Structure formats: structure tokens, C-alpha cells
Rosetta silent file (secondary structure, phi, psi, omega in degrees, C-alpha in Angstrom):
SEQUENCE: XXXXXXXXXXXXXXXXXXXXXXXXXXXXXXXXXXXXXXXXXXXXXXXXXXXXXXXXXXXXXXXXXXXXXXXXXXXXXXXXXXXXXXXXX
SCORE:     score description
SCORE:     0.000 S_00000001
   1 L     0.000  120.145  167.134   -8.485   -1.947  -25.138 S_00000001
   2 L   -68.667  174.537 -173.397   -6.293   -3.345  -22.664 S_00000001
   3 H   -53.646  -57.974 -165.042   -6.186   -6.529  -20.571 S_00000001
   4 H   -52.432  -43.276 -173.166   -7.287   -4.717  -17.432 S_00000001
   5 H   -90.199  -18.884  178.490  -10.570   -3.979  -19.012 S_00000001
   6 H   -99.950  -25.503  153.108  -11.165   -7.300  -21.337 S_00000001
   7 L  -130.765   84.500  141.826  -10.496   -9.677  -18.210 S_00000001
   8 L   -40.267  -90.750  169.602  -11.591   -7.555  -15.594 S_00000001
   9 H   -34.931  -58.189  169.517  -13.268  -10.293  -13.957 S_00000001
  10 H   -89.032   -5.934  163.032  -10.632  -13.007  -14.263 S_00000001
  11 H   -72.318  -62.768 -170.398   -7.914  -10.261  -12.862 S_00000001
  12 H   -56.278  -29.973 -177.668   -9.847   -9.515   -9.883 S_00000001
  13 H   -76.407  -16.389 -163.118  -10.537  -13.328   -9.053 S_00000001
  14 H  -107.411  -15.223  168.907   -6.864  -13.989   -9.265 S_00000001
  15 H   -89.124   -6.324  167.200   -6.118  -10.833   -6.950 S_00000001
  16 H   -95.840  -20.953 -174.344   -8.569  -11.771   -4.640 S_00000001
  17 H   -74.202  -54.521  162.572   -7.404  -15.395   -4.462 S_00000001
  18 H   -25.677  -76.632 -160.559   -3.708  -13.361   -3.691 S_00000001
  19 H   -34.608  -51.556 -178.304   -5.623  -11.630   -0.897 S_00000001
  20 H  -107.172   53.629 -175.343   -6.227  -14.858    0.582 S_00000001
  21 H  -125.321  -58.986  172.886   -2.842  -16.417    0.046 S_00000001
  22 H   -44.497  -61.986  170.036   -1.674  -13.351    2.439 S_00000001
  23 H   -40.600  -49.481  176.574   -4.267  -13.588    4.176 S_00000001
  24 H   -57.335  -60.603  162.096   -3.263  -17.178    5.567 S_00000001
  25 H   -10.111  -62.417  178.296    0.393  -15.672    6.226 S_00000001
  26 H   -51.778  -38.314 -179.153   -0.977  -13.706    8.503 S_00000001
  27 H   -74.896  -12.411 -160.064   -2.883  -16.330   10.256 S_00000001
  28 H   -80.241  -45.761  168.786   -0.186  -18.321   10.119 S_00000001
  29 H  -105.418   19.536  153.466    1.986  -15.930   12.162 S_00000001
  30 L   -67.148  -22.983 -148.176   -0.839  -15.057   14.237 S_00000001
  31 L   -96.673  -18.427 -113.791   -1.305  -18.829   14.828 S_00000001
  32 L   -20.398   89.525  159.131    2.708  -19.059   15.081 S_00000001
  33 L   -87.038  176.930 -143.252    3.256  -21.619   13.146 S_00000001
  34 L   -92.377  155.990 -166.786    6.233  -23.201   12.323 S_00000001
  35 H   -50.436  -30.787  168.517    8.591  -21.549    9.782 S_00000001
  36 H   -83.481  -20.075  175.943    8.665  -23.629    7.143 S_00000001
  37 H   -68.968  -24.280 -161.591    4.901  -23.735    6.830 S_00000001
  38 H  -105.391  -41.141  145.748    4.658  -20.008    6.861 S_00000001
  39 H   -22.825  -35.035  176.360    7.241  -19.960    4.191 S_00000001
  40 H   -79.162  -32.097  173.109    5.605  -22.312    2.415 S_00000001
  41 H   -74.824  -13.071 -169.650    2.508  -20.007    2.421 S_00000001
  42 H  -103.509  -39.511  172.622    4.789  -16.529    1.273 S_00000001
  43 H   -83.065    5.787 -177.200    5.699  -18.842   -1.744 S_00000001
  44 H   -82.333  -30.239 -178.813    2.813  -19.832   -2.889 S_00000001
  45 H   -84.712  -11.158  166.748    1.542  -16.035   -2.465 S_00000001
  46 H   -53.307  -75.145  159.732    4.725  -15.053   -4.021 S_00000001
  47 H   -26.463  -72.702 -170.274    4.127  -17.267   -7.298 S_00000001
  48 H   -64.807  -16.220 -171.198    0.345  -15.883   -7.829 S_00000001
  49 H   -65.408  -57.189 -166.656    1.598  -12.718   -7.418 S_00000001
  50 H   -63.146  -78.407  155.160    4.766  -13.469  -10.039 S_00000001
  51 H     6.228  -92.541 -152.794    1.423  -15.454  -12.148 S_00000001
  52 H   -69.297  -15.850  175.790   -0.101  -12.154  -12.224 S_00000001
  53 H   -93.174  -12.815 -168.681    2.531   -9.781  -12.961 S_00000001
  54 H   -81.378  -61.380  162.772    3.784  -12.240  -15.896 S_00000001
  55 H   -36.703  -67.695  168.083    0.176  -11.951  -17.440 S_00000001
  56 H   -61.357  -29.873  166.600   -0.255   -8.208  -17.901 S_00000001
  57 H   -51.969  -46.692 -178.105    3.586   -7.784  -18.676 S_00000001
  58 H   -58.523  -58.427 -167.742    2.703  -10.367  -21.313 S_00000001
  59 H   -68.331  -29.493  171.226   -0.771   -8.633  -22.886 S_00000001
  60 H   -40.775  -29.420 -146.192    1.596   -5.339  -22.567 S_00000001
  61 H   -98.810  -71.326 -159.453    4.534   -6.414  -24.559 S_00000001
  62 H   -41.485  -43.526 -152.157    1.561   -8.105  -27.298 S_00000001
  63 H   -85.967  -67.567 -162.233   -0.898   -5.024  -27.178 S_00000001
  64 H  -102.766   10.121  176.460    1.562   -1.856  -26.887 S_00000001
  65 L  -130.674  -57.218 -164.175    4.957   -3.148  -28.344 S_00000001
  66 L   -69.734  -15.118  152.061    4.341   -5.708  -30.825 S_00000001
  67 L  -162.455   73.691  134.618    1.965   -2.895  -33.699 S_00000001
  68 L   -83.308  177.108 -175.934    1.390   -0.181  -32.446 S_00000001
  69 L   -79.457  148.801 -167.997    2.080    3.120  -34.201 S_00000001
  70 H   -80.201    9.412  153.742    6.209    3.623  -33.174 S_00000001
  71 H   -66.848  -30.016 -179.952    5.547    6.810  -31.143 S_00000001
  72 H   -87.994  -43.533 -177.687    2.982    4.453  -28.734 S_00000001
  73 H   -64.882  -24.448 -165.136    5.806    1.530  -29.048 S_00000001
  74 H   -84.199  -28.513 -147.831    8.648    3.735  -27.673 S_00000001
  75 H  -111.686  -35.086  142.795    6.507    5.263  -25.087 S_00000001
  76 H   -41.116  -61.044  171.841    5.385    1.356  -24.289 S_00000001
  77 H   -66.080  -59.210 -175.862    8.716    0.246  -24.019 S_00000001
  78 H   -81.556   -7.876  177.784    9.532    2.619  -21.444 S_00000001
  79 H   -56.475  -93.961  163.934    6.512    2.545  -19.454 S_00000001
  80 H     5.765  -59.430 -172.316    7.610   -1.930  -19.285 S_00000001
  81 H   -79.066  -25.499  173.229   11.237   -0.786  -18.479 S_00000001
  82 H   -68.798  -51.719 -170.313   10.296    1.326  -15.528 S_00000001
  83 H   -41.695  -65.264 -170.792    7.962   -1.297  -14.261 S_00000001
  84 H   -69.329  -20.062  163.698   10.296   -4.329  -14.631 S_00000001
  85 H   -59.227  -49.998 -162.269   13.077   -1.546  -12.837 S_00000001
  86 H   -68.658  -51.943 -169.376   10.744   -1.149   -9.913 S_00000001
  87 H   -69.932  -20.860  157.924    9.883   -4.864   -9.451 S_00000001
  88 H   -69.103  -15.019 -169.672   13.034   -5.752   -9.487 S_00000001
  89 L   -64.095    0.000    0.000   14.505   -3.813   -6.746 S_00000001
């Protein structure tokens, strides 16, 4: 069983708290306020963001890399390496 389904509940609270980490961005440069303040608001929504991708990356590598059978680890491992490809770009 993965992460996604065994904290359900505390993923979605931490993607809704993102939502309104954004949200305020928005307001922010609706409101136009001044640039370091609205900066200050894209890192904080950066961070939970980072927070949240570090967490499932984590129960990933623990769940589907560390025993599994080694046809599921290999197939793990590249699933991870596309991911961490993509996010980096």
C-alpha cells in the first residue's frame, strides 16, 4: 500500500495548505505588492511544495526500492529517475 493511500488525509491537508500559499501570490500581485514580499510568499510556497515532493520521494525509495522483489525494484528505480528528471528541469 502506498503513502498516497495510508496518509491520504495528511497529503491532502498539506496540498491544500500549498493551495493557499499560491493562493496569497496571487493576491499579492493582485494587491501589487512589493517584490520582496511576493517573493517571500513564492518561497514559502516553493518549500511546501519541495516538503511535499521530499515526502513521497522518501516513502518511494523505502516502499518500492529498499525490498521489494528486484523486477518491482528496477521498475521503481526508474519510475524515481524519470520523476527526479522532470522536476529538475
Amino acid at each position: 500500500m502506498s503513502q498516497t493511500i495510508r496518509e491520504k488525509t495528511k497529503l491532502l491537508n498539506r496540498v491544500r495548505r500549498i493551495r493557499g500559499q499560491v493562493g496569497a501570490v496571487e493576491r499579492a500581485l493582485e494587491q501589487e505588492i512589493g517584490c520582496a514580499d511576493v517573493l517571500q510568499l513564492i518561497t514559502g510556497a516553493r518549500g511546501a511544495i519541495n516538503g511535499l515532493m521530499g515526502e513521497l520521494m522518501e516513502d518511494h525509495i523505502r516502499i518500492h526500492l529498499v525490498s521489494p522483489t528486484p523486477e518491482h525494484a528496477a521498475e521503481a528505480a526508474e519510475e524515481l529517475i524519470d520523476v527526479v528528471r522532470s522536476y529538475l528541469k
